[in-house]
Amino acid sequence: MLKKQPALPRPPLTTEELEKLTANDRLRIKLTDKENLRPREINRARDKERSERSARLRIEEEPILEDLRQINWNVESVWDVDNKGARYPGVIPILLKHLVLPYSDRIRAGIARALTVPAAREGWPIFVEEYRKALLGWGIIALGDTKEYRLGAKDGLACAWDRVQK
């Protein structure tokens, strides 16, 4: 009878490999104690990165928010404009003005999504022009980013364009 050989230890997983593990992978692979600690470190680093990006975006979108406050429209982010649920015709000219300014992809996507209302029909020529200029694919979405993410401004502009056509 052949004796079963003990399994050779596997090499430690890299950070990239740990980041890609699914819940099922974690159950299937027996992680070492050190490997079990590293995802926590990875998540802390991601949280820190998200927090820093959010702070940079808040600074970047401040001119838009200031213009909105001038008409008594108080929101914490341009992404909150369409969440207010109220009609906002006075907001549309401000958003259209800022849509053509050189904001990061993330801010432009938020402006475009806020313009997905039928009342923004007046902005149709702007949507078309900005859509043509917007990049598609992956890239830097916020000032100060070093990692590429899926670009969203073009999608937001397409949604706005589609909505104003109805």
Tab-separated table of N, CA and C in Angstrom:
chain	number	residue	atom	x	y	z
A	1	MET	N	0.840	-1.177	0.000
A	1	MET	CA	0.000	0.000	0.000
A	1	MET	C	0.885	1.240	0.000
A	2	LEU	N	0.552	2.189	-0.896
A	2	LEU	CA	1.331	3.411	-0.994
A	2	LEU	C	0.926	4.383	0.093
A	3	LYS	N	1.949	4.996	0.662
A	3	LYS	CA	1.711	5.996	1.684
A	3	LYS	C	1.446	7.341	1.016
A	4	LYS	N	0.452	8.066	1.499
A	4	LYS	CA	0.127	9.369	0.941
A	4	LYS	C	1.191	10.369	1.386
A	5	GLN	N	1.752	11.051	0.415
A	5	GLN	CA	2.775	12.052	0.707
A	5	GLN	C	2.091	13.320	1.229
A	6	PRO	N	2.699	13.959	2.238
A	6	PRO	CA	2.113	15.223	2.705
A	6	PRO	C	2.219	16.276	1.607
A	7	ALA	N	1.201	17.123	1.536
A	7	ALA	CA	1.182	18.179	0.518
A	7	ALA	C	2.295	19.178	0.796
A	8	LEU	N	2.912	19.623	-0.273
A	8	LEU	CA	3.946	20.642	-0.140
A	8	LEU	C	3.290	21.972	0.195
A	9	PRO	N	3.936	22.762	1.054
A	9	PRO	CA	3.328	24.062	1.361
A	9	PRO	C	3.309	24.936	0.109
A	10	ARG	N	2.241	25.666	-0.045
A	10	ARG	CA	2.129	26.547	-1.206
A	10	ARG	C	2.840	27.860	-0.906
A	11	PRO	N	3.253	28.563	-1.951
A	11	PRO	CA	3.873	29.866	-1.713
A	11	PRO	C	2.821	30.844	-1.180
A	12	PRO	N	3.232	31.814	-0.380
A	12	PRO	CA	2.263	32.781	0.140
A	12	PRO	C	1.607	33.556	-1.001
A	13	LEU	N	0.338	33.892	-0.803
A	13	LEU	CA	-0.387	34.658	-1.809
A	13	LEU	C	0.109	36.102	-1.819
A	14	THR	N	0.173	36.667	-3.008
A	14	THR	CA	0.569	38.069	-3.134
A	14	THR	C	-0.623	38.958	-2.767
A	15	THR	N	-0.362	40.230	-2.578
A	15	THR	CA	-1.429	41.185	-2.280
A	15	THR	C	-2.457	41.196	-3.406
A	16	GLU	N	-1.975	41.176	-4.653
A	16	GLU	CA	-2.888	41.179	-5.799
A	16	GLU	C	-3.779	39.938	-5.792
A	17	GLU	N	-3.197	38.788	-5.450
A	17	GLU	CA	-3.983	37.552	-5.398
A	17	GLU	C	-5.007	37.611	-4.268
A	18	LEU	N	-4.617	38.142	-3.129
A	18	LEU	CA	-5.547	38.271	-2.006
A	18	LEU	C	-6.701	39.215	-2.342
A	19	GLU	N	-6.406	40.297	-3.071
A	19	GLU	CA	-7.449	41.259	-3.438
A	19	GLU	C	-8.507	40.629	-4.335
A	20	LYS	N	-8.113	39.645	-5.140
A	20	LYS	CA	-9.030	39.028	-6.094
A	20	LYS	C	-9.811	37.842	-5.524
A	21	LEU	N	-9.497	37.409	-4.313
A	21	LEU	CA	-10.178	36.244	-3.734
A	21	LEU	C	-11.652	36.527	-3.498
A	22	THR	N	-12.484	35.575	-3.864
A	22	THR	CA	-13.904	35.651	-3.556
A	22	THR	C	-14.148	34.931	-2.230
A	23	ALA	N	-15.358	35.023	-1.721
A	23	ALA	CA	-15.705	34.321	-0.480
A	23	ALA	C	-15.529	32.816	-0.667
A	24	ASN	N	-15.915	32.300	-1.830
A	24	ASN	CA	-15.751	30.864	-2.096
A	24	ASN	C	-14.275	30.475	-2.119
A	25	ASP	N	-13.433	31.336	-2.700
A	25	ASP	CA	-11.993	31.063	-2.722
A	25	ASP	C	-11.451	30.967	-1.302
A	26	ARG	N	-11.910	31.842	-0.431
A	26	ARG	CA	-11.426	31.850	0.956
A	26	ARG	C	-11.778	30.552	1.672
A	27	LEU	N	-12.943	30.008	1.346
A	27	LEU	CA	-13.344	28.738	1.957
A	27	LEU	C	-12.530	27.574	1.403
A	28	ARG	N	-12.205	27.659	0.133
A	28	ARG	CA	-11.484	26.582	-0.539
A	28	ARG	C	-9.999	26.568	-0.182
A	29	ILE	N	-9.412	27.720	-0.066
A	29	ILE	CA	-7.973	27.833	0.200
A	29	ILE	C	-7.776	28.080	1.686
A	30	LYS	N	-6.913	27.331	2.290
A	30	LYS	CA	-6.611	27.569	3.704
A	30	LYS	C	-5.556	28.660	3.779
A	31	LEU	N	-5.980	29.819	4.242
A	31	LEU	CA	-5.064	30.949	4.351
A	31	LEU	C	-4.230	30.830	5.617
A	32	THR	N	-3.004	31.286	5.534
A	32	THR	CA	-2.151	31.309	6.726
A	32	THR	C	-2.612	32.444	7.628
A	33	ASP	N	-2.119	32.470	8.857
A	33	ASP	CA	-2.476	33.548	9.776
A	33	ASP	C	-2.087	34.912	9.198
A	34	LYS	N	-0.900	34.986	8.599
A	34	LYS	CA	-0.459	36.255	8.002
A	34	LYS	C	-1.361	36.658	6.846
A	35	GLU	N	-1.764	35.683	6.026
A	35	GLU	CA	-2.642	35.985	4.892
A	35	GLU	C	-4.020	36.433	5.362
A	36	ASN	N	-4.478	35.902	6.489
A	36	ASN	CA	-5.774	36.310	7.034
A	36	ASN	C	-5.744	37.755	7.541
A	37	LEU	N	-4.590	38.239	7.950
A	37	LEU	CA	-4.475	39.619	8.433
A	37	LEU	C	-4.366	40.626	7.288
A	38	ARG	N	-3.765	40.218	6.187
A	38	ARG	CA	-3.506	41.147	5.092
A	38	ARG	C	-4.763	41.723	4.445
A	39	PRO	N	-5.857	40.972	4.272
A	39	PRO	CA	-7.059	41.606	3.704
A	39	PRO	C	-7.569	42.776	4.545
A	40	ARG	N	-7.405	42.693	5.855
A	40	ARG	CA	-7.802	43.817	6.705
A	40	ARG	C	-6.959	45.047	6.377
A	41	GLU	N	-5.655	44.825	6.182
A	41	GLU	CA	-4.761	45.928	5.810
A	41	GLU	C	-5.147	46.481	4.437
A	42	ILE	N	-5.463	45.586	3.515
A	42	ILE	CA	-5.871	45.996	2.172
A	42	ILE	C	-7.143	46.843	2.251
A	43	ASN	N	-8.116	46.398	3.051
A	43	ASN	CA	-9.374	47.152	3.193
A	43	ASN	C	-9.152	48.501	3.858
A	44	ARG	N	-8.266	48.562	4.845
A	44	ARG	CA	-7.952	49.851	5.474
A	44	ARG	C	-7.330	50.805	4.456
A	45	ALA	N	-6.427	50.289	3.627
A	45	ALA	CA	-5.793	51.121	2.592
A	45	ALA	C	-6.831	51.607	1.583
A	46	ARG	N	-7.756	50.726	1.197
A	46	ARG	CA	-8.821	51.129	0.265
A	46	ARG	C	-9.717	52.193	0.881
A	47	ASP	N	-10.076	52.007	2.150
A	47	ASP	CA	-10.917	52.996	2.834
A	47	ASP	C	-10.219	54.344	2.905
A	48	LYS	N	-8.926	54.315	3.197
A	48	LYS	CA	-8.156	55.560	3.259
A	48	LYS	C	-8.120	56.231	1.891
A	49	GLU	N	-7.902	55.450	0.847
A	49	GLU	CA	-7.865	55.987	-0.522
A	49	GLU	C	-9.207	56.608	-0.901
A	50	ARG	N	-10.313	55.905	-0.582
A	50	ARG	CA	-11.646	56.434	-0.878
A	50	ARG	C	-11.908	57.724	-0.119
A	51	SER	N	-11.509	57.757	1.136
A	51	SER	CA	-11.709	58.940	1.957
A	51	SER	C	-10.922	60.137	1.409
A	52	GLU	N	-9.686	59.882	1.016
A	52	GLU	CA	-8.860	60.956	0.449
A	52	GLU	C	-9.441	61.451	-0.874
A	53	ARG	N	-9.926	60.521	-1.730
A	53	ARG	CA	-10.529	60.935	-2.999
A	53	ARG	C	-11.787	61.748	-2.741
A	54	SER	N	-12.597	61.314	-1.786
A	54	SER	CA	-13.814	62.058	-1.462
A	54	SER	C	-13.492	63.480	-1.018
A	55	ALA	N	-12.454	63.634	-0.223
A	55	ALA	CA	-12.055	64.973	0.229
A	55	ALA	C	-11.610	65.828	-0.955
A	56	ARG	N	-10.831	65.236	-1.872
A	56	ARG	CA	-10.389	65.985	-3.059
A	56	ARG	C	-11.578	66.374	-3.931
A	57	LEU	N	-12.536	65.457	-4.079
A	57	LEU	CA	-13.712	65.746	-4.896
A	57	LEU	C	-14.572	66.842	-4.267
A	58	ARG	N	-14.691	66.835	-2.936
A	58	ARG	CA	-15.460	67.884	-2.263
A	58	ARG	C	-14.848	69.252	-2.538
A	59	ILE	N	-13.533	69.326	-2.514
A	59	ILE	CA	-12.851	70.590	-2.808
A	59	ILE	C	-13.090	70.978	-4.263
A	60	GLU	N	-12.967	70.014	-5.167
A	60	GLU	CA	-13.126	70.298	-6.596
A	60	GLU	C	-14.533	70.768	-6.947
A	61	GLU	N	-15.554	70.186	-6.314
A	61	GLU	CA	-16.924	70.550	-6.682
A	61	GLU	C	-17.457	71.753	-5.908
A	62	GLU	N	-16.667	72.326	-5.045
A	62	GLU	CA	-17.111	73.474	-4.244
A	62	GLU	C	-17.630	74.634	-5.098
A	63	PRO	N	-17.005	74.995	-6.237
A	63	PRO	CA	-17.570	76.093	-7.045
A	63	PRO	C	-18.996	75.814	-7.524
A	64	ILE	N	-19.297	74.575	-7.858
A	64	ILE	CA	-20.658	74.225	-8.291
A	64	ILE	C	-21.614	74.380	-7.114
A	65	LEU	N	-21.219	73.828	-5.975
A	65	LEU	CA	-22.082	73.879	-4.793
A	65	LEU	C	-22.311	75.314	-4.340
A	66	GLU	N	-21.291	76.156	-4.459
A	66	GLU	CA	-21.433	77.574	-4.102
A	66	GLU	C	-22.444	78.250	-5.020
A	67	ASP	N	-22.368	77.978	-6.316
A	67	ASP	CA	-23.353	78.547	-7.243
A	67	ASP	C	-24.758	78.053	-6.913
A	68	LEU	N	-24.895	76.804	-6.538
A	68	LEU	CA	-26.207	76.270	-6.170
A	68	LEU	C	-26.723	76.905	-4.877
A	69	ARG	N	-25.827	77.153	-3.933
A	69	ARG	CA	-26.246	77.804	-2.676
A	69	ARG	C	-26.760	79.218	-2.945
A	70	GLN	N	-26.250	79.865	-3.989
A	70	GLN	CA	-26.704	81.215	-4.328
A	70	GLN	C	-28.186	81.246	-4.681
A	71	ILE	N	-28.737	80.120	-5.127
A	71	ILE	CA	-30.169	80.047	-5.433
A	71	ILE	C	-30.898	79.194	-4.382
A	72	ASN	N	-30.300	79.117	-3.194
A	72	ASN	CA	-30.877	78.374	-2.060
A	72	ASN	C	-31.075	76.889	-2.349
A	73	TRP	N	-30.168	76.325	-3.076
A	73	TRP	CA	-30.195	74.892	-3.360
A	73	TRP	C	-28.996	74.292	-2.638
A	74	ASN	N	-29.232	73.737	-1.466
A	74	ASN	CA	-28.147	73.238	-0.628
A	74	ASN	C	-28.039	71.722	-0.714
A	75	VAL	N	-26.934	71.284	-1.272
A	75	VAL	CA	-26.626	69.858	-1.341
A	75	VAL	C	-25.167	69.691	-0.945
A	76	GLU	N	-24.810	68.502	-0.500
A	76	GLU	CA	-23.434	68.237	-0.091
A	76	GLU	C	-22.550	67.830	-1.256
A	77	SER	N	-23.176	67.378	-2.347
A	77	SER	CA	-22.424	66.938	-3.518
A	77	SER	C	-23.299	67.124	-4.748
A	78	VAL	N	-22.658	67.303	-5.882
A	78	VAL	CA	-23.412	67.401	-7.131
A	78	VAL	C	-24.201	66.113	-7.372
A	79	TRP	N	-23.725	65.002	-6.828
A	79	TRP	CA	-24.428	63.725	-6.964
A	79	TRP	C	-25.744	63.716	-6.192
A	80	ASP	N	-25.925	64.651	-5.266
A	80	ASP	CA	-27.159	64.711	-4.480
A	80	ASP	C	-28.247	65.545	-5.147
A	81	VAL	N	-27.935	66.257	-6.216
A	81	VAL	CA	-28.902	67.160	-6.839
A	81	VAL	C	-30.153	66.408	-7.261
A	82	ASP	N	-29.999	65.316	-7.985
A	82	ASP	CA	-31.188	64.606	-8.457
A	82	ASP	C	-31.834	63.748	-7.378
A	83	ASN	N	-31.179	63.590	-6.243
A	83	ASN	CA	-31.760	62.816	-5.135
A	83	ASN	C	-32.730	63.637	-4.303
A	84	LYS	N	-32.750	64.931	-4.535
A	84	LYS	CA	-33.632	65.791	-3.749
A	84	LYS	C	-35.097	65.560	-4.076
A	85	GLY	N	-35.371	65.062	-5.257
A	85	GLY	CA	-36.738	64.717	-5.628
A	85	GLY	C	-37.618	65.903	-5.954
A	86	ALA	N	-37.102	67.093	-5.958
A	86	ALA	CA	-37.906	68.279	-6.271
A	86	ALA	C	-37.619	68.700	-7.709
A	87	ARG	N	-38.529	69.459	-8.261
A	87	ARG	CA	-38.275	70.022	-9.590
A	87	ARG	C	-37.212	71.105	-9.410
A	88	TYR	N	-36.326	71.201	-10.356
A	88	TYR	CA	-35.241	72.162	-10.166
A	88	TYR	C	-34.841	72.891	-11.443
A	89	PRO	N	-35.768	73.628	-12.047
A	89	PRO	CA	-35.418	74.349	-13.262
A	89	PRO	C	-34.337	75.418	-13.049
A	90	GLY	N	-34.267	76.061	-11.906
A	90	GLY	CA	-33.241	77.075	-11.653
A	90	GLY	C	-31.846	76.494	-11.547
A	91	VAL	N	-31.761	75.228	-11.292
A	91	VAL	CA	-30.484	74.548	-11.126
A	91	VAL	C	-29.866	74.197	-12.487
A	92	ILE	N	-30.700	73.962	-13.464
A	92	ILE	CA	-30.228	73.473	-14.766
A	92	ILE	C	-29.224	74.427	-15.419
A	93	PRO	N	-29.467	75.738	-15.475
A	93	PRO	CA	-28.460	76.617	-16.090
A	93	PRO	C	-27.102	76.568	-15.365
A	94	ILE	N	-27.138	76.411	-14.070
A	94	ILE	CA	-25.883	76.322	-13.304
A	94	ILE	C	-25.148	75.038	-13.664
A	95	LEU	N	-25.882	73.929	-13.711
A	95	LEU	CA	-25.252	72.653	-14.061
A	95	LEU	C	-24.707	72.672	-15.485
A	96	LEU	N	-25.451	73.263	-16.410
A	96	LEU	CA	-24.976	73.350	-17.796
A	96	LEU	C	-23.718	74.214	-17.887
A	97	LYS	N	-23.686	75.283	-17.122
A	97	LYS	CA	-22.492	76.150	-17.106
A	97	LYS	C	-21.269	75.363	-16.635
A	98	HIS	N	-21.444	74.587	-15.587
A	98	HIS	CA	-20.318	73.836	-15.018
A	98	HIS	C	-19.970	72.592	-15.830
A	99	LEU	N	-20.929	72.071	-16.590
A	99	LEU	CA	-20.668	70.875	-17.387
A	99	LEU	C	-19.552	71.103	-18.406
A	100	VAL	N	-19.439	72.306	-18.913
A	100	VAL	CA	-18.432	72.585	-19.939
A	100	VAL	C	-17.090	73.012	-19.345
A	101	LEU	N	-17.017	73.115	-18.026
A	101	LEU	CA	-15.759	73.494	-17.377
A	101	LEU	C	-14.890	72.250	-17.166
A	102	PRO	N	-13.586	72.446	-16.991
A	102	PRO	CA	-12.660	71.298	-16.915
A	102	PRO	C	-12.608	70.587	-15.553
A	103	TYR	N	-13.692	69.932	-15.210
A	103	TYR	CA	-13.725	69.136	-13.983
A	103	TYR	C	-13.226	67.726	-14.273
A	104	SER	N	-12.939	66.997	-13.209
A	104	SER	CA	-12.530	65.595	-13.364
A	104	SER	C	-13.716	64.771	-13.867
A	105	ASP	N	-13.427	63.587	-14.340
A	105	ASP	CA	-14.445	62.693	-14.879
A	105	ASP	C	-15.547	62.421	-13.858
A	106	ARG	N	-15.176	62.208	-12.618
A	106	ARG	CA	-16.158	61.880	-11.575
A	106	ARG	C	-17.147	63.022	-11.356
A	107	ILE	N	-16.658	64.254	-11.317
A	107	ILE	CA	-17.539	65.406	-11.126
A	107	ILE	C	-18.416	65.601	-12.359
A	108	ARG	N	-17.826	65.484	-13.542
A	108	ARG	CA	-18.598	65.639	-14.787
A	108	ARG	C	-19.700	64.581	-14.866
A	109	ALA	N	-19.400	63.356	-14.420
A	109	ALA	CA	-20.420	62.302	-14.417
A	109	ALA	C	-21.570	62.684	-13.482
A	110	GLY	N	-21.251	63.246	-12.326
A	110	GLY	CA	-22.289	63.677	-11.389
A	110	GLY	C	-23.145	64.800	-11.946
A	111	ILE	N	-22.510	65.763	-12.610
A	111	ILE	CA	-23.262	66.859	-13.232
A	111	ILE	C	-24.196	66.299	-14.299
A	112	ALA	N	-23.653	65.427	-15.155
A	112	ALA	CA	-24.462	64.852	-16.229
A	112	ALA	C	-25.639	64.073	-15.660
A	113	ARG	N	-25.408	63.274	-14.628
A	113	ARG	CA	-26.505	62.489	-14.026
A	113	ARG	C	-27.560	63.410	-13.423
A	114	ALA	N	-27.130	64.543	-12.874
A	114	ALA	CA	-28.087	65.496	-12.309
A	114	ALA	C	-28.935	66.149	-13.397
A	115	LEU	N	-28.454	66.117	-14.627
A	115	LEU	CA	-29.178	66.719	-15.745
A	115	LEU	C	-30.081	65.720	-16.475
A	116	THR	N	-30.319	64.565	-15.881
A	116	THR	CA	-31.179	63.561	-16.534
A	116	THR	C	-32.651	63.813	-16.205
A	117	VAL	N	-33.080	65.014	-16.518
A	117	VAL	CA	-34.479	65.400	-16.305
A	117	VAL	C	-34.994	66.044	-17.591
A	118	PRO	N	-36.272	65.864	-17.899
A	118	PRO	CA	-36.806	66.454	-19.129
A	118	PRO	C	-36.616	67.974	-19.195
A	119	ALA	N	-36.612	68.638	-18.067
A	119	ALA	CA	-36.460	70.094	-18.054
A	119	ALA	C	-35.089	70.537	-18.559
A	120	ALA	N	-34.144	69.612	-18.655
A	120	ALA	CA	-32.798	69.961	-19.122
A	120	ALA	C	-32.701	69.914	-20.645
A	121	ARG	N	-33.840	69.840	-21.315
A	121	ARG	CA	-33.874	69.754	-22.776
A	121	ARG	C	-33.074	70.871	-23.439
A	122	GLU	N	-33.061	72.039	-22.831
A	122	GLU	CA	-32.316	73.178	-23.390
A	122	GLU	C	-30.821	72.877	-23.517
A	123	GLY	N	-30.339	71.896	-22.776
A	123	GLY	CA	-28.922	71.566	-22.810
A	123	GLY	C	-28.536	70.538	-23.854
A	124	TRP	N	-29.489	70.148	-24.703
A	124	TRP	CA	-29.219	69.104	-25.679
A	124	TRP	C	-27.969	69.367	-26.512
A	125	PRO	N	-27.773	70.559	-27.096
A	125	PRO	CA	-26.556	70.781	-27.890
A	125	PRO	C	-25.277	70.631	-27.047
A	126	ILE	N	-25.355	71.017	-25.792
A	126	ILE	CA	-24.192	70.886	-24.897
A	126	ILE	C	-23.914	69.414	-24.616
A	127	PHE	N	-24.972	68.629	-24.364
A	127	PHE	CA	-24.784	67.195	-24.113
A	127	PHE	C	-24.069	66.532	-25.286
A	128	VAL	N	-24.525	66.870	-26.507
A	128	VAL	CA	-23.937	66.260	-27.704
A	128	VAL	C	-22.456	66.620	-27.801
A	129	GLU	N	-22.152	67.903	-27.646
A	129	GLU	CA	-20.751	68.352	-27.763
A	129	GLU	C	-19.878	67.741	-26.672
A	130	GLU	N	-20.342	67.723	-25.441
A	130	GLU	CA	-19.561	67.168	-24.336
A	130	GLU	C	-19.432	65.645	-24.454
A	131	TYR	N	-20.470	65.006	-24.966
A	131	TYR	CA	-20.407	63.558	-25.186
A	131	TYR	C	-19.307	63.221	-26.188
A	132	ARG	N	-19.234	64.004	-27.245
A	132	ARG	CA	-18.205	63.769	-28.273
A	132	ARG	C	-16.803	63.934	-27.703
A	133	LYS	N	-16.629	64.837	-26.766
A	133	LYS	CA	-15.307	65.100	-26.183
A	133	LYS	C	-14.938	64.119	-25.069
A	134	ALA	N	-15.944	63.539	-24.422
A	134	ALA	CA	-15.692	62.688	-23.253
A	134	ALA	C	-14.973	61.402	-23.647
A	135	LEU	N	-14.092	60.976	-22.780
A	135	LEU	CA	-13.338	59.747	-23.008
A	135	LEU	C	-14.147	58.536	-22.557
A	136	LEU	N	-13.832	57.394	-23.151
A	136	LEU	CA	-14.499	56.141	-22.827
A	136	LEU	C	-13.447	55.149	-22.366
A	137	GLY	N	-13.817	54.253	-21.488
A	137	GLY	CA	-12.889	53.212	-21.055
A	137	GLY	C	-12.414	53.425	-19.639
A	138	TRP	N	-11.100	53.335	-19.454
A	138	TRP	CA	-10.490	53.440	-18.134
A	138	TRP	C	-9.552	54.632	-18.092
A	139	GLY	N	-9.452	55.264	-16.936
A	139	GLY	CA	-8.542	56.389	-16.790
A	139	GLY	C	-8.609	56.951	-15.389
A	140	ILE	N	-7.980	58.071	-15.202
A	140	ILE	CA	-7.998	58.782	-13.922
A	140	ILE	C	-9.348	59.488	-13.820
A	141	ILE	N	-10.084	59.234	-12.735
A	141	ILE	CA	-11.420	59.819	-12.622
A	141	ILE	C	-11.477	61.007	-11.678
A	142	ALA	N	-10.451	61.179	-10.860
A	142	ALA	CA	-10.465	62.288	-9.916
A	142	ALA	C	-9.062	62.857	-9.779
A	143	LEU	N	-8.994	64.131	-9.524
A	143	LEU	CA	-7.705	64.776	-9.336
A	143	LEU	C	-6.939	64.078	-8.221
A	144	GLY	N	-5.669	63.823	-8.449
A	144	GLY	CA	-4.838	63.189	-7.430
A	144	GLY	C	-4.847	61.670	-7.470
A	145	ASP	N	-5.704	61.068	-8.293
A	145	ASP	CA	-5.720	59.603	-8.402
A	145	ASP	C	-4.441	59.122	-9.072
A	146	THR	N	-3.984	57.962	-8.654
A	146	THR	CA	-2.836	57.338	-9.306
A	146	THR	C	-3.252	56.026	-9.961
A	147	LYS	N	-4.452	55.601	-9.680
A	147	LYS	CA	-4.980	54.344	-10.199
A	147	LYS	C	-6.078	54.659	-11.211
A	148	GLU	N	-6.200	53.831	-12.228
A	148	GLU	CA	-7.239	54.053	-13.229
A	148	GLU	C	-8.521	53.320	-12.847
A	149	TYR	N	-9.642	53.967	-13.141
A	149	TYR	CA	-10.960	53.415	-12.885
A	149	TYR	C	-11.786	53.538	-14.163
A	150	ARG	N	-12.945	52.905	-14.161
A	150	ARG	CA	-13.835	53.014	-15.319
A	150	ARG	C	-14.365	54.442	-15.380
A	151	LEU	N	-14.214	55.075	-16.538
A	151	LEU	CA	-14.680	56.442	-16.734
A	151	LEU	C	-16.207	56.466	-16.792
A	152	GLY	N	-16.821	57.509	-16.231
A	152	GLY	CA	-18.274	57.542	-16.157
A	152	GLY	C	-18.945	58.752	-16.768
A	153	ALA	N	-18.189	59.788	-17.121
A	153	ALA	CA	-18.819	61.003	-17.644
A	153	ALA	C	-19.574	60.731	-18.941
A	154	LYS	N	-18.997	59.950	-19.833
A	154	LYS	CA	-19.649	59.682	-21.116
A	154	LYS	C	-20.973	58.956	-20.887
A	155	ASP	N	-20.997	57.999	-19.967
A	155	ASP	CA	-22.245	57.292	-19.648
A	155	ASP	C	-23.284	58.253	-19.070
A	156	GLY	N	-22.851	59.138	-18.180
A	156	GLY	CA	-23.765	60.112	-17.590
A	156	GLY	C	-24.342	61.043	-18.636
A	157	LEU	N	-23.491	61.465	-19.573
A	157	LEU	CA	-23.966	62.331	-20.654
A	157	LEU	C	-24.947	61.592	-21.563
A	158	ALA	N	-24.696	60.318	-21.817
A	158	ALA	CA	-25.614	59.530	-22.631
A	158	ALA	C	-26.969	59.411	-21.932
A	159	CYS	N	-26.966	59.222	-20.627
A	159	CYS	CA	-28.229	59.142	-19.870
A	159	CYS	C	-28.978	60.463	-19.944
A	160	ALA	N	-28.258	61.564	-19.788
A	160	ALA	CA	-28.892	62.883	-19.855
A	160	ALA	C	-29.479	63.118	-21.241
A	161	TRP	N	-28.701	62.809	-22.270
A	161	TRP	CA	-29.151	62.999	-23.636
A	161	TRP	C	-30.401	62.160	-23.898
A	162	ASP	N	-30.377	60.900	-23.451
A	162	ASP	CA	-31.512	60.005	-23.652
A	162	ASP	C	-32.759	60.527	-22.930
A	163	ARG	N	-32.561	60.998	-21.718
A	163	ARG	CA	-33.697	61.460	-20.906
A	163	ARG	C	-34.366	62.699	-21.487
A	164	VAL	N	-33.560	63.628	-21.996
A	164	VAL	CA	-34.165	64.859	-22.515
A	164	VAL	C	-34.876	64.619	-23.845
A	165	GLN	N	-34.615	63.475	-24.492
A	165	GLN	CA	-35.288	63.158	-25.736
A	165	GLN	C	-36.730	62.694	-25.501
A	166	LYS	N	-37.047	62.294	-24.274
A	166	LYS	CA	-38.384	61.737	-23.981
A	166	LYS	C	-39.380	62.794	-23.619
